[in-house]
Amino acid sequence: MKVQVFLPLTVVVSVALVGLMKIRKKEHDMEDRRNKFEDIKLRVTYDVLREYESEKARMQNLLEKTKSEHSAMEEETNKVGMNEKKAKGEVDICQGEQKSARDKLATVETELNSQQAASDKEKASWKAEEESLKVQLAARSSVCAFVKTESSQAASQLCGSKVKVEEPKAEA
């Protein structure tokens, strides 16, 4: 009885072992595939990580460059602001000087206009006096009525070529 039980038991155990081996083989293959997938996933993750790190380094360099440019621009802005304040002060000074120069010019123009008006007035009075003197010169002098024709030639010239001679009145 030992063989009859031992042989089938050996066959059953062998079949069970073969079945177990096939199940284990499937599990092993699945585990290998999972390990390969995890390995590929890990390599891709490392590649992406390296890419992100290189991008981070590039951005860090760009940030440093931008910061240095920003500080340079800020310094330039400060310089321009100082120059603007200086120029504004100079413009204010210049405008003040222009205002005082305009005031002086207005004063001088006013004085000139008043001088010209006085000069024009005086000129007009001189012309009027000249005209009156011309009229007086053109008119026959009342002295000429008393100048005798026999008197000096200068006196007769002053009174004109025809001198009106008054005849002496006869005394009664």
PDB file of C-alpha atoms in Angstrom:
ATOM      1  CA  MET A   1       0.000   0.000   0.000  1.00  0.00           C
ATOM      2  CA  LYS A   2       2.797   2.201   0.345  1.00  0.00           C
ATOM      3  CA  VAL A   3       3.505   2.451  -3.371  1.00  0.00           C
ATOM      4  CA  GLN A   4      -0.123   2.920  -4.210  1.00  0.00           C
ATOM      5  CA  VAL A   5      -0.382   5.867  -1.955  1.00  0.00           C
ATOM      6  CA  PHE A   6       3.093   7.149  -2.472  1.00  0.00           C
ATOM      7  CA  LEU A   7       3.005   7.364  -6.266  1.00  0.00           C
ATOM      8  CA  PRO A   8      -0.277   9.238  -6.577  1.00  0.00           C
ATOM      9  CA  LEU A   9       0.743  11.450  -3.729  1.00  0.00           C
ATOM     10  CA  THR A  10       4.030  12.164  -5.508  1.00  0.00           C
ATOM     11  CA  VAL A  11       2.164  12.939  -8.762  1.00  0.00           C
ATOM     12  CA  VAL A  12      -0.297  15.222  -6.943  1.00  0.00           C
ATOM     13  CA  VAL A  13       2.529  16.961  -5.113  1.00  0.00           C
ATOM     14  CA  SER A  14       4.477  17.293  -8.430  1.00  0.00           C
ATOM     15  CA  VAL A  15       1.408  18.717 -10.227  1.00  0.00           C
ATOM     16  CA  ALA A  16       0.815  21.071  -7.309  1.00  0.00           C
ATOM     17  CA  LEU A  17       4.450  22.104  -7.378  1.00  0.00           C
ATOM     18  CA  VAL A  18       4.319  22.678 -11.165  1.00  0.00           C
ATOM     19  CA  GLY A  19       1.118  24.713 -10.724  1.00  0.00           C
ATOM     20  CA  LEU A  20       2.713  26.625  -7.889  1.00  0.00           C
ATOM     21  CA  MET A  21       5.804  27.238 -10.037  1.00  0.00           C
ATOM     22  CA  LYS A  22       3.666  28.551 -12.912  1.00  0.00           C
ATOM     23  CA  ILE A  23       1.805  30.873 -10.553  1.00  0.00           C
ATOM     24  CA  ARG A  24       5.112  32.005  -9.053  1.00  0.00           C
ATOM     25  CA  LYS A  25       6.561  32.444 -12.561  1.00  0.00           C
ATOM     26  CA  LYS A  26       3.611  34.712 -13.517  1.00  0.00           C
ATOM     27  CA  GLU A  27       4.054  36.669 -10.307  1.00  0.00           C
ATOM     28  CA  HIS A  28       7.806  36.867 -10.959  1.00  0.00           C
ATOM     29  CA  ASP A  29       7.227  38.112 -14.530  1.00  0.00           C
ATOM     30  CA  MET A  30       4.702  40.662 -13.283  1.00  0.00           C
ATOM     31  CA  GLU A  31       7.174  41.769 -10.625  1.00  0.00           C
ATOM     32  CA  ASP A  32       9.915  42.045 -13.289  1.00  0.00           C
ATOM     33  CA  ARG A  33       7.624  44.106 -15.507  1.00  0.00           C
ATOM     34  CA  ARG A  34       6.716  46.293 -12.522  1.00  0.00           C
ATOM     35  CA  ASN A  35      10.428  46.686 -11.676  1.00  0.00           C
ATOM     36  CA  LYS A  36      11.250  47.606 -15.293  1.00  0.00           C
ATOM     37  CA  PHE A  37       8.355  50.086 -15.328  1.00  0.00           C
ATOM     38  CA  GLU A  38       9.518  51.546 -12.020  1.00  0.00           C
ATOM     39  CA  ASP A  39      13.088  51.727 -13.390  1.00  0.00           C
ATOM     40  CA  ILE A  40      11.902  53.529 -16.527  1.00  0.00           C
ATOM     41  CA  LYS A  41       9.693  55.766 -14.417  1.00  0.00           C
ATOM     42  CA  LEU A  42      12.676  56.512 -12.131  1.00  0.00           C
ATOM     43  CA  ARG A  43      14.923  57.338 -15.133  1.00  0.00           C
ATOM     44  CA  VAL A  44      12.260  59.634 -16.602  1.00  0.00           C
ATOM     45  CA  THR A  45      11.809  61.270 -13.212  1.00  0.00           C
ATOM     46  CA  TYR A  46      15.581  61.837 -12.954  1.00  0.00           C
ATOM     47  CA  ASP A  47      15.646  63.271 -16.467  1.00  0.00           C
ATOM     48  CA  VAL A  48      12.760  65.614 -15.670  1.00  0.00           C
ATOM     49  CA  LEU A  49      14.437  66.516 -12.372  1.00  0.00           C
ATOM     50  CA  ARG A  50      17.706  67.331 -14.174  1.00  0.00           C
ATOM     51  CA  GLU A  51      15.758  69.384 -16.693  1.00  0.00           C
ATOM     52  CA  TYR A  52      14.009  71.277 -13.888  1.00  0.00           C
ATOM     53  CA  GLU A  53      17.330  71.821 -12.119  1.00  0.00           C
ATOM     54  CA  SER A  54      18.950  73.139 -15.299  1.00  0.00           C
ATOM     55  CA  GLU A  55      15.895  75.384 -15.838  1.00  0.00           C
ATOM     56  CA  LYS A  56      16.175  76.503 -12.219  1.00  0.00           C
ATOM     57  CA  ALA A  57      19.890  77.303 -12.682  1.00  0.00           C
ATOM     58  CA  ARG A  58      19.137  79.189 -15.892  1.00  0.00           C
ATOM     59  CA  MET A  59      16.354  81.138 -14.189  1.00  0.00           C
ATOM     60  CA  GLN A  60      18.626  81.813 -11.200  1.00  0.00           C
ATOM     61  CA  ASN A  61      21.283  83.232 -13.546  1.00  0.00           C
ATOM     62  CA  LEU A  62      18.640  85.277 -15.330  1.00  0.00           C
ATOM     63  CA  LEU A  63      17.342  86.522 -11.968  1.00  0.00           C
ATOM     64  CA  GLU A  64      20.855  87.545 -10.873  1.00  0.00           C
ATOM     65  CA  LYS A  65      21.425  89.293 -14.187  1.00  0.00           C
ATOM     66  CA  THR A  66      18.069  91.049 -13.903  1.00  0.00           C
ATOM     67  CA  LYS A  67      18.842  92.089 -10.322  1.00  0.00           C
ATOM     68  CA  SER A  68      22.174  93.591 -11.385  1.00  0.00           C
ATOM     69  CA  GLU A  69      20.496  95.377 -14.302  1.00  0.00           C
ATOM     70  CA  HIS A  70      17.773  96.594 -11.939  1.00  0.00           C
ATOM     71  CA  SER A  71      20.322  98.008  -9.519  1.00  0.00           C
ATOM     72  CA  ALA A  72      22.186  99.663 -12.401  1.00  0.00           C
ATOM     73  CA  MET A  73      18.919 101.138 -13.691  1.00  0.00           C
ATOM     74  CA  GLU A  74      18.031 102.289 -10.183  1.00  0.00           C
ATOM     75  CA  GLU A  75      21.397 104.061  -9.865  1.00  0.00           C
ATOM     76  CA  GLU A  76      20.878 105.655 -13.269  1.00  0.00           C
ATOM     77  CA  THR A  77      17.380 106.712 -12.251  1.00  0.00           C
ATOM     78  CA  ASN A  78      18.798 108.308  -9.113  1.00  0.00           C
ATOM     79  CA  LYS A  79      21.415 110.143 -11.179  1.00  0.00           C
ATOM     80  CA  VAL A  80      18.762 111.343 -13.628  1.00  0.00           C
ATOM     81  CA  GLY A  81      16.585 112.427 -10.695  1.00  0.00           C
ATOM     82  CA  MET A  82      19.473 114.412  -9.224  1.00  0.00           C
ATOM     83  CA  ASN A  83      20.218 115.965 -12.610  1.00  0.00           C
ATOM     84  CA  GLU A  84      16.529 116.779 -12.984  1.00  0.00           C
ATOM     85  CA  LYS A  85      16.432 118.493  -9.585  1.00  0.00           C
ATOM     86  CA  LYS A  86      19.617 120.391 -10.440  1.00  0.00           C
ATOM     87  CA  ALA A  87      18.251 121.427 -13.832  1.00  0.00           C
ATOM     88  CA  LYS A  88      14.936 122.400 -12.240  1.00  0.00           C
ATOM     89  CA  GLY A  89      16.804 124.613  -9.761  1.00  0.00           C
ATOM     90  CA  GLU A  90      18.764 126.178 -12.593  1.00  0.00           C
ATOM     91  CA  VAL A  91      15.548 126.728 -14.554  1.00  0.00           C
ATOM     92  CA  ASP A  92      13.963 128.391 -11.512  1.00  0.00           C
ATOM     93  CA  ILE A  93      17.016 130.635 -11.120  1.00  0.00           C
ATOM     94  CA  CYS A  94      16.978 131.433 -14.832  1.00  0.00           C
ATOM     95  CA  GLN A  95      13.264 132.197 -14.770  1.00  0.00           C
ATOM     96  CA  GLY A  96      13.796 134.469 -11.765  1.00  0.00           C
ATOM     97  CA  GLU A  97      16.580 136.271 -13.601  1.00  0.00           C
ATOM     98  CA  GLN A  98      14.375 136.525 -16.703  1.00  0.00           C
ATOM     99  CA  LYS A  99      11.565 138.004 -14.619  1.00  0.00           C
ATOM    100  CA  SER A 100      13.874 140.593 -13.074  1.00  0.00           C
ATOM    101  CA  ALA A 101      15.311 141.361 -16.525  1.00  0.00           C
ATOM    102  CA  ARG A 102      11.770 141.725 -17.898  1.00  0.00           C
ATOM    103  CA  ASP A 103      10.889 144.034 -15.014  1.00  0.00           C
ATOM    104  CA  LYS A 104      13.992 146.142 -15.682  1.00  0.00           C
ATOM    105  CA  LEU A 105      13.181 146.170 -19.387  1.00  0.00           C
ATOM    106  CA  ALA A 106       9.612 147.270 -18.678  1.00  0.00           C
ATOM    107  CA  THR A 107      10.929 150.035 -16.407  1.00  0.00           C
ATOM    108  CA  VAL A 108      13.403 151.177 -19.068  1.00  0.00           C
ATOM    109  CA  GLU A 109      10.723 151.026 -21.792  1.00  0.00           C
ATOM    110  CA  THR A 110       8.360 153.067 -19.612  1.00  0.00           C
ATOM    111  CA  GLU A 111      11.084 155.609 -19.006  1.00  0.00           C
ATOM    112  CA  LEU A 112      11.933 155.649 -22.719  1.00  0.00           C
ATOM    113  CA  ASN A 113       8.288 156.154 -23.631  1.00  0.00           C
ATOM    114  CA  SER A 114       7.946 159.004 -21.151  1.00  0.00           C
ATOM    115  CA  GLN A 115      11.179 160.560 -22.469  1.00  0.00           C
ATOM    116  CA  GLN A 116       9.931 160.181 -26.039  1.00  0.00           C
ATOM    117  CA  ALA A 117       6.592 161.734 -25.092  1.00  0.00           C
ATOM    118  CA  ALA A 118       8.376 164.655 -23.411  1.00  0.00           C
ATOM    119  CA  SER A 119      10.684 164.972 -26.424  1.00  0.00           C
ATOM    120  CA  ASP A 120       7.709 164.908 -28.808  1.00  0.00           C
ATOM    121  CA  LYS A 121       5.943 167.558 -26.705  1.00  0.00           C
ATOM    122  CA  GLU A 122       9.009 169.767 -26.680  1.00  0.00           C
ATOM    123  CA  LYS A 123       9.486 169.224 -30.417  1.00  0.00           C
ATOM    124  CA  ALA A 124       5.861 170.161 -31.054  1.00  0.00           C
ATOM    125  CA  SER A 125       6.222 173.332 -28.954  1.00  0.00           C
ATOM    126  CA  TRP A 126       9.434 174.224 -30.836  1.00  0.00           C
ATOM    127  CA  LYS A 127       7.684 173.682 -34.169  1.00  0.00           C
ATOM    128  CA  ALA A 128       4.782 175.826 -33.017  1.00  0.00           C
ATOM    129  CA  GLU A 129       7.232 178.520 -31.896  1.00  0.00           C
ATOM    130  CA  GLU A 130       9.114 178.184 -35.194  1.00  0.00           C
ATOM    131  CA  GLU A 131       5.856 178.566 -37.152  1.00  0.00           C
ATOM    132  CA  SER A 132       4.863 181.601 -35.121  1.00  0.00           C
ATOM    133  CA  LEU A 133       8.327 183.077 -35.644  1.00  0.00           C
ATOM    134  CA  LYS A 134       8.106 182.373 -39.386  1.00  0.00           C
ATOM    135  CA  VAL A 135       4.741 184.087 -39.488  1.00  0.00           C
ATOM    136  CA  GLN A 136       6.172 186.962 -37.503  1.00  0.00           C
ATOM    137  CA  LEU A 137       9.190 187.097 -39.803  1.00  0.00           C
ATOM    138  CA  ALA A 138       6.991 187.062 -42.886  1.00  0.00           C
ATOM    139  CA  ALA A 139       4.855 189.866 -41.514  1.00  0.00           C
ATOM    140  CA  ARG A 140       6.057 193.376 -41.923  1.00  0.00           C
ATOM    141  CA  SER A 141       7.489 194.783 -38.785  1.00  0.00           C
ATOM    142  CA  SER A 142       5.863 197.825 -37.251  1.00  0.00           C
ATOM    143  CA  VAL A 143       9.338 199.341 -36.992  1.00  0.00           C
ATOM    144  CA  CYS A 144       9.524 199.479 -40.767  1.00  0.00           C
ATOM    145  CA  ALA A 145       6.894 202.203 -40.718  1.00  0.00           C
ATOM    146  CA  PHE A 146       9.399 204.469 -39.028  1.00  0.00           C
ATOM    147  CA  VAL A 147      12.420 203.551 -41.162  1.00  0.00           C
ATOM    148  CA  LYS A 148      13.304 206.225 -43.671  1.00  0.00           C
ATOM    149  CA  THR A 149      14.157 205.397 -47.188  1.00  0.00           C
ATOM    150  CA  GLU A 150      17.360 207.328 -46.898  1.00  0.00           C
ATOM    151  CA  SER A 151      18.432 205.202 -43.998  1.00  0.00           C
ATOM    152  CA  SER A 152      21.026 202.551 -44.270  1.00  0.00           C
ATOM    153  CA  GLN A 153      20.731 199.861 -46.773  1.00  0.00           C
ATOM    154  CA  ALA A 154      20.636 197.148 -44.065  1.00  0.00           C
ATOM    155  CA  ALA A 155      17.594 198.680 -42.476  1.00  0.00           C
ATOM    156  CA  SER A 156      15.834 198.965 -45.805  1.00  0.00           C
ATOM    157  CA  GLN A 157      16.701 195.351 -46.588  1.00  0.00           C
ATOM    158  CA  LEU A 158      15.177 194.223 -43.333  1.00  0.00           C
ATOM    159  CA  CYS A 159      11.988 195.972 -44.104  1.00  0.00           C
ATOM    160  CA  GLY A 160      11.950 194.929 -47.731  1.00  0.00           C
ATOM    161  CA  SER A 161      12.942 196.701 -50.912  1.00  0.00           C
ATOM    162  CA  LYS A 162       9.979 199.004 -50.813  1.00  0.00           C
ATOM    163  CA  VAL A 163      10.004 200.904 -47.652  1.00  0.00           C
ATOM    164  CA  LYS A 164       6.985 202.945 -46.850  1.00  0.00           C
ATOM    165  CA  VAL A 165       8.199 206.348 -46.017  1.00  0.00           C
ATOM    166  CA  GLU A 166       6.180 208.601 -43.866  1.00  0.00           C
ATOM    167  CA  GLU A 167       6.359 212.083 -44.812  1.00  0.00           C
ATOM    168  CA  PRO A 168       7.173 214.367 -42.056  1.00  0.00           C
ATOM    169  CA  LYS A 169       4.136 216.076 -40.862  1.00  0.00           C
ATOM    170  CA  ALA A 170       4.096 219.725 -41.203  1.00  0.00           C
ATOM    171  CA  GLU A 171       4.075 221.432 -38.026  1.00  0.00           C
ATOM    172  CA  ALA A 172       1.685 224.102 -37.799  1.00  0.00           C
TER     173      ALA A 172
END
